[in-house]
Short mmCIF file of C-alpha atoms in Angstrom, two decimals:
data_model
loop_
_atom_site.label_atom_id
_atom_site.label_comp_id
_atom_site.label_asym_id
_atom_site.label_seq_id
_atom_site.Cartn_x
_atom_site.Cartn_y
_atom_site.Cartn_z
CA UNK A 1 0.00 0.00 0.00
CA UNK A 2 1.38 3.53 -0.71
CA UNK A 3 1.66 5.50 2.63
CA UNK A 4 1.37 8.51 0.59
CA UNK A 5 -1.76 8.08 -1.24
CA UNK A 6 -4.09 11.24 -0.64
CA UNK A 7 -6.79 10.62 -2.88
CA UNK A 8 -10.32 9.81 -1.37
CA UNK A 9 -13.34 8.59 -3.26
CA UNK A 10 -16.89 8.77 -1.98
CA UNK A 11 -20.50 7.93 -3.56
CA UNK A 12 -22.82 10.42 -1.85
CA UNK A 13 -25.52 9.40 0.01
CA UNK A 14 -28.14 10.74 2.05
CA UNK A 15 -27.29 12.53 4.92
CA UNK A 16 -23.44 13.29 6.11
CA UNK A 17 -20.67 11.63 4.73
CA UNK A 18 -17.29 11.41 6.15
CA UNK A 19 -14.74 11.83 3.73
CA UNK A 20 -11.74 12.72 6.33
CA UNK A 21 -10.83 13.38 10.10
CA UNK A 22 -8.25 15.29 11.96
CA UNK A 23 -5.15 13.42 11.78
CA UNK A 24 -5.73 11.63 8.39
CA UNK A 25 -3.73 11.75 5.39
CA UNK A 26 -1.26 14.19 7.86
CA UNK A 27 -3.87 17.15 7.66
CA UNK A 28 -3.42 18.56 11.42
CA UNK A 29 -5.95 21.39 10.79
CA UNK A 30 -8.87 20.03 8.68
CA UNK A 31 -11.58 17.53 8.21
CA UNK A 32 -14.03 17.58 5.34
CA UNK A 33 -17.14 16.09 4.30
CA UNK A 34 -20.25 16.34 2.42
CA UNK A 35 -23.57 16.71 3.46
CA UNK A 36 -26.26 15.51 0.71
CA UNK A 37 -29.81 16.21 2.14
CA UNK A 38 -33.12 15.45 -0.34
CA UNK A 39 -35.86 18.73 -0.75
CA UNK A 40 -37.90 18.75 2.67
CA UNK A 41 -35.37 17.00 5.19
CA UNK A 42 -33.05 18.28 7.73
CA UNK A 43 -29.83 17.15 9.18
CA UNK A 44 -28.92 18.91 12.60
CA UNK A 45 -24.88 19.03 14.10
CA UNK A 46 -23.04 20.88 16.86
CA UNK A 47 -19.24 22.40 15.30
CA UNK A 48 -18.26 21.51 18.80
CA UNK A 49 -14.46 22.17 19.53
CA UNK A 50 -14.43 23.25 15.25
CA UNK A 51 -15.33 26.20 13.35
CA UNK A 52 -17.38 25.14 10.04
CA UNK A 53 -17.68 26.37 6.88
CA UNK A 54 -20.60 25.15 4.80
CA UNK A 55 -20.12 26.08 1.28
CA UNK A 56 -23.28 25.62 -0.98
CA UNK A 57 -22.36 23.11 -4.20
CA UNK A 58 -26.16 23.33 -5.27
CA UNK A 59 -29.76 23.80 -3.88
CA UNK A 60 -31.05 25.92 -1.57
CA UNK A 61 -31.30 25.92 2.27
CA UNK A 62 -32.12 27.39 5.19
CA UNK A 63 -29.22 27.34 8.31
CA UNK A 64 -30.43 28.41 11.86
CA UNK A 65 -29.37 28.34 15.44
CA UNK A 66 -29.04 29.24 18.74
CA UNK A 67 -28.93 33.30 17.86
CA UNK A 68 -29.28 33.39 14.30
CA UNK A 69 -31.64 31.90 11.08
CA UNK A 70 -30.60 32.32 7.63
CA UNK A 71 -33.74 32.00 5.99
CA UNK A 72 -32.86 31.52 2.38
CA UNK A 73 -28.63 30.22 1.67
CA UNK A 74 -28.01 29.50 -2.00
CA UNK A 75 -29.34 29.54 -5.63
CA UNK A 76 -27.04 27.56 -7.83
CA UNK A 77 -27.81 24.74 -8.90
CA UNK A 78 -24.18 23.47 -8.94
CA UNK A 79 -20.67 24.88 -8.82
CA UNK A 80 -21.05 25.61 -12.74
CA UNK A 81 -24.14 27.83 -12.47
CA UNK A 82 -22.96 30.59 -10.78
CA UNK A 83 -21.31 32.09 -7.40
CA UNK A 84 -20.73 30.46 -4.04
CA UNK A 85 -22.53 30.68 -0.98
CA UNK A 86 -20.96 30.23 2.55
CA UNK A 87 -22.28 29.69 6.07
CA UNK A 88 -19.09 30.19 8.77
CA UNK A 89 -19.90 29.20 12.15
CA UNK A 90 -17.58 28.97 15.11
CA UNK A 91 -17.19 26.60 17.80
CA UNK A 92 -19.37 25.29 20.42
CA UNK A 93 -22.73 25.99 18.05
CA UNK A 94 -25.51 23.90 17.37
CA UNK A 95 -27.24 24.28 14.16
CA UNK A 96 -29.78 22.61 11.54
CA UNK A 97 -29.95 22.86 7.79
CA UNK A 98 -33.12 22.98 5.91
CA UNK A 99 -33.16 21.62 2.51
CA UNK A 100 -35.74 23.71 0.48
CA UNK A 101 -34.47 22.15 -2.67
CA UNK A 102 -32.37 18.74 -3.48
CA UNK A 103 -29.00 20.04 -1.51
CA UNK A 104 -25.09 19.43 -1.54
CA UNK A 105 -22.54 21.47 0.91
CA UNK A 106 -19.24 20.55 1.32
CA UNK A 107 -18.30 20.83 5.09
CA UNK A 108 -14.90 22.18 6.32
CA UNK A 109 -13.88 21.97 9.81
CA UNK A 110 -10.84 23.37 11.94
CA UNK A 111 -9.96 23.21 15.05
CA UNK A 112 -10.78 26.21 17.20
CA UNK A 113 -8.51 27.40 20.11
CA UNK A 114 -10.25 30.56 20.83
CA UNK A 115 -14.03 32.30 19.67
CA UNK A 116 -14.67 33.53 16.43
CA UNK A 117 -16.49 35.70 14.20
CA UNK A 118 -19.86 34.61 15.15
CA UNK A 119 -22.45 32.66 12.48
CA UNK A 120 -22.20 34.58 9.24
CA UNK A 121 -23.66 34.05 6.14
CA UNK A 122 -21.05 35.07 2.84
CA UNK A 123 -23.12 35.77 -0.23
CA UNK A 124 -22.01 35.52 -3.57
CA UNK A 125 -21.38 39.69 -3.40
CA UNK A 126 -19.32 39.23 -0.26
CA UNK A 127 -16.81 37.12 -2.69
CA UNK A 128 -14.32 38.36 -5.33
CA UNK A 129 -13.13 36.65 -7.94
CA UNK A 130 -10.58 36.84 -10.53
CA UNK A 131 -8.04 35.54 -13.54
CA UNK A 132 -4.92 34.17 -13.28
CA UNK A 133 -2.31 32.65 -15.85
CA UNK A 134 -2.53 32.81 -19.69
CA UNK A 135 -2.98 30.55 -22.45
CA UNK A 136 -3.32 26.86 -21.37
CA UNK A 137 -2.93 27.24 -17.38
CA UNK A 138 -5.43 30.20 -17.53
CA UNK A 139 -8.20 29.68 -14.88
CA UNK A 140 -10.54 31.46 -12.92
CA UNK A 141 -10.56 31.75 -9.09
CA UNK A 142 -13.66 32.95 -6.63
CA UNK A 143 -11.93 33.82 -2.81
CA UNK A 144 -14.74 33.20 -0.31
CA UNK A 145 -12.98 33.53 2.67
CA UNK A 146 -9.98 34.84 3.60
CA UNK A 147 -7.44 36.19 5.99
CA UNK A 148 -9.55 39.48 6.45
CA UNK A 149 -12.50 37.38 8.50
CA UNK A 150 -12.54 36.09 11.57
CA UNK A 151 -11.33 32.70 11.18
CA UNK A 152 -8.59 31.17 13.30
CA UNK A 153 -7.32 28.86 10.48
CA UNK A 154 -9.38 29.06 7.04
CA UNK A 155 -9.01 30.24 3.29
CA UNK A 156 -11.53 29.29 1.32
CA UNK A 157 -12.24 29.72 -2.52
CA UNK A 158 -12.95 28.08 -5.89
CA UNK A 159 -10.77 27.45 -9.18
CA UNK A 160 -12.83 26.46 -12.63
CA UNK A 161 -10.62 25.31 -14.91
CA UNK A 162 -11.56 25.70 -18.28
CA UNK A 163 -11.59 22.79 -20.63
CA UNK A 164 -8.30 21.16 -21.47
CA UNK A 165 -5.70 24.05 -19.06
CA UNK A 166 -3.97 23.29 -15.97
CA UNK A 167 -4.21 24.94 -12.95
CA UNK A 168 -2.19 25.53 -10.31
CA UNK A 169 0.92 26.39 -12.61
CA UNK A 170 3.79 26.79 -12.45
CA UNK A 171 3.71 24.48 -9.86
CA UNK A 172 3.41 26.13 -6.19
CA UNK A 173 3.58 24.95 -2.46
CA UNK A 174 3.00 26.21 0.96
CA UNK A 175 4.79 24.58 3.32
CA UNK A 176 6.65 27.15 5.28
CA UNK A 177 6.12 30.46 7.05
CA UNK A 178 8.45 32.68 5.52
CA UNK A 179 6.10 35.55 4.96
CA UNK A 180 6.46 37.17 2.43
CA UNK A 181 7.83 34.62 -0.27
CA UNK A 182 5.78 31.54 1.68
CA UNK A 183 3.39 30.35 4.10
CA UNK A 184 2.53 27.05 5.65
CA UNK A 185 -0.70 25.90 5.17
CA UNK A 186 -2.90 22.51 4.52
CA UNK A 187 -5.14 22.54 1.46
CA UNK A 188 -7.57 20.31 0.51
CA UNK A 189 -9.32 20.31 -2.70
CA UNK A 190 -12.74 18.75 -3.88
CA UNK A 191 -13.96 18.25 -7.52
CA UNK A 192 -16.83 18.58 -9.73
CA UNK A 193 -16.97 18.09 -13.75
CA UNK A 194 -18.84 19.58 -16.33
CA UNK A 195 -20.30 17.00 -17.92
CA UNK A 196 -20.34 14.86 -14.95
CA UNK A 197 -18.48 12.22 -16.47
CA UNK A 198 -15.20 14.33 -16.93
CA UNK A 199 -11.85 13.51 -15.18
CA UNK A 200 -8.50 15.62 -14.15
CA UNK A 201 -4.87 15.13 -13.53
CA UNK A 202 -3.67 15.78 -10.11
CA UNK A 203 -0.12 16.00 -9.02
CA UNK A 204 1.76 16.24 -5.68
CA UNK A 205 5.35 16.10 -5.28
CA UNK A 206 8.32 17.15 -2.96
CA UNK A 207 11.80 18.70 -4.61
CA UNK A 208 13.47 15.54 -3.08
CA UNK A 209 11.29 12.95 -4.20
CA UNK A 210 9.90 12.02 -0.98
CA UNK A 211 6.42 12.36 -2.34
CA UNK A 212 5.87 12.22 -6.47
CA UNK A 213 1.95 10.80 -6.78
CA UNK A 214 -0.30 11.24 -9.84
CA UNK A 215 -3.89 10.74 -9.56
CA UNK A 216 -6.94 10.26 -11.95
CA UNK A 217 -10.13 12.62 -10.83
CA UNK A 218 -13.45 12.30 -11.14
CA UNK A 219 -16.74 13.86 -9.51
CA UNK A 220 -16.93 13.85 -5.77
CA UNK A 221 -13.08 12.70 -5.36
CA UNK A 222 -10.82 15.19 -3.04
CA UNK A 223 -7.53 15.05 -2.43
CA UNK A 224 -6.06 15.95 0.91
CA UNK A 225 -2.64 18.26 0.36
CA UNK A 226 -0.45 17.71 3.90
CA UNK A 227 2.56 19.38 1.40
CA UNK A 228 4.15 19.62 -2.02
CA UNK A 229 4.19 21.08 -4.71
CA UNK A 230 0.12 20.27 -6.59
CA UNK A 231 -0.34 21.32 -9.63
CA UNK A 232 -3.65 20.20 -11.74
CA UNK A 233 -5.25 19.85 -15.45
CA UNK A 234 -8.62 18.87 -16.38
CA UNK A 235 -9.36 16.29 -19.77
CA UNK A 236 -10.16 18.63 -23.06
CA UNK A 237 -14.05 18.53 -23.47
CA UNK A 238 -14.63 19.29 -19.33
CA UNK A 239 -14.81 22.35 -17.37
CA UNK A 240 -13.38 21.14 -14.02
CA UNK A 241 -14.16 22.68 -10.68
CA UNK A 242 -12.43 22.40 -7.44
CA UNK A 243 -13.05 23.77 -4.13
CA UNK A 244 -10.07 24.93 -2.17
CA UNK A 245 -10.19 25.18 1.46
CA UNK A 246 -6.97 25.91 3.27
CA UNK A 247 -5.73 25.85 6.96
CA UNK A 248 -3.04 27.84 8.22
CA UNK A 249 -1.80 27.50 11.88
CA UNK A 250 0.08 31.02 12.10
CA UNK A 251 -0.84 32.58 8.78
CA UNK A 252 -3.48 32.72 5.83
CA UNK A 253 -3.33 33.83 2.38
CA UNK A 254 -2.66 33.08 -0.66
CA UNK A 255 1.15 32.91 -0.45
CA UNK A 256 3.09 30.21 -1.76
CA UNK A 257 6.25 30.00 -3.68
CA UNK A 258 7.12 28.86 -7.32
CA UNK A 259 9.24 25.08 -8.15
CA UNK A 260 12.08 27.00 -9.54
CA UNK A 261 12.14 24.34 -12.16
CA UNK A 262 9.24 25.69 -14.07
CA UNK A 263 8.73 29.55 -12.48
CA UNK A 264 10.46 30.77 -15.88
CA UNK A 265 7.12 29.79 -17.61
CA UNK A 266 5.34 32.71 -16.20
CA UNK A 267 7.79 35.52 -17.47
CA UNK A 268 8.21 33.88 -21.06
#
């Protein structure tokens, strides 16, 4: 068995599901799962010793609590139809999502040393968004949240990958805090395909070969980034989609250095 396999495959069902927990994969700062939920049921959860952020794939939903109701989260019908919605919540809340329409959130959790910004909901004007690369590694990125809110350890946002271009590249990494040419943090990312039958190219690899894994992926797979460099392509034909949450102990942002190997590719 390869110790360093990271990729995880699920089949959705009803309800939660599980796709990792603190300590897996060597993520020290996340867990992530899904939570599917049919038009008209509910699924109720506590973030506990984690803050949570519930990131709307598709459908719409109400979120309430102790303190707060969000009466109406979402309008997309899936991650290629438009904007994200977010619902943060710190620790130590209970909370129960509504499904008004056939639902799908990805759940991130952290875990949370100190209180919070308290339950907020982002809306798709609260995000920005914008273009990076040229040519075949152009993509498009959508920052949901980041080091400005009250979050001990996230930074959340979305890449769509147009058919056929990488992502991703040159190939980065953030695996040390050395502000301002690096930071350390965990990333996870989660895919979707347009059609749904689409597939990617992920890599991960480490300049001294420690780590050099390739994988195939398809709808609902995530890979769990502990370190590395991770760059990504999706199969002509598909528009790929991955969510990006990532957990930094000390720092957030989007700071991460070049493989010197390949950095020339941006100033040719």
């Amino acid at each position: 068995m390869n110790d360093n396999n990271s990729l995880i495959k699920i089949k959705p069902q009803q309800g939660f599901n599980d796709i990792f927990r603190l300590g897996k994969y060597n993520m020290n700062l996340t867990q992530f799962g899904l939570l599917k939920l049919a038009k008209g049921t509910s699924y109720k959860g506590n973030t506990g010793e984690f803050e949570f952020a519930l990131v709307l794939m598709g459908g719409k939903c109400a979120v309430k609590g102790d303190g707060f109701e969000f009466a109406e989260v979402g309008e997309r019908k899936n991650p290629f139809d438009g904007k994200p919605w977010c619902v943060y919540m710190p620790r130590r809340t209970a909370f129960e999502v509504v499904a008004l329409t056939d639902l799908e959130i990805a759940v991130n959790e952290a875990p949370a040393s100190r209180d919070t910004a308290k339950p907020t909901l982002i809306t798709p004007e609260q995000t920005r968004s914008f273009e990076l690369g040229r040519d075949n590694f152009f993509r498009r990125a959508t920052v949901i949240l980041d080091e400005k809110f009250d979050s001990e350890h996230f930074y959340i946002g979305e890449g769509m990958i147009p058919s056929g271009n990488w992502s991703g590249y040159p190939s980065h990494r953030h695996d040390i805090d050395n502000p301002p040419e690096e930071i350390d943090m965990e990333e996870t990312y989660y895919y979707m395909f347009n059609p749904e039958q689409g597939f990617g190219i992920q890599k991960i690899y480490t300049p001294d070969g420690r780590i050099d894994e390739t994988y195939t992926v398809k709808n609902y797979d995530t890979v769990a980034i502990a370190e590395g460099y991770h760059p990504l392509c999706g199969a002509p034909g598909y528009d790929m989609y991955y969510l990006w949450t990532m957990t930094g102990k000390v720092n957030r942002g989007l700071i991460s250095s070049m493989d010197p190997d390949h950095k020339w590719v941006v100033g040719k």
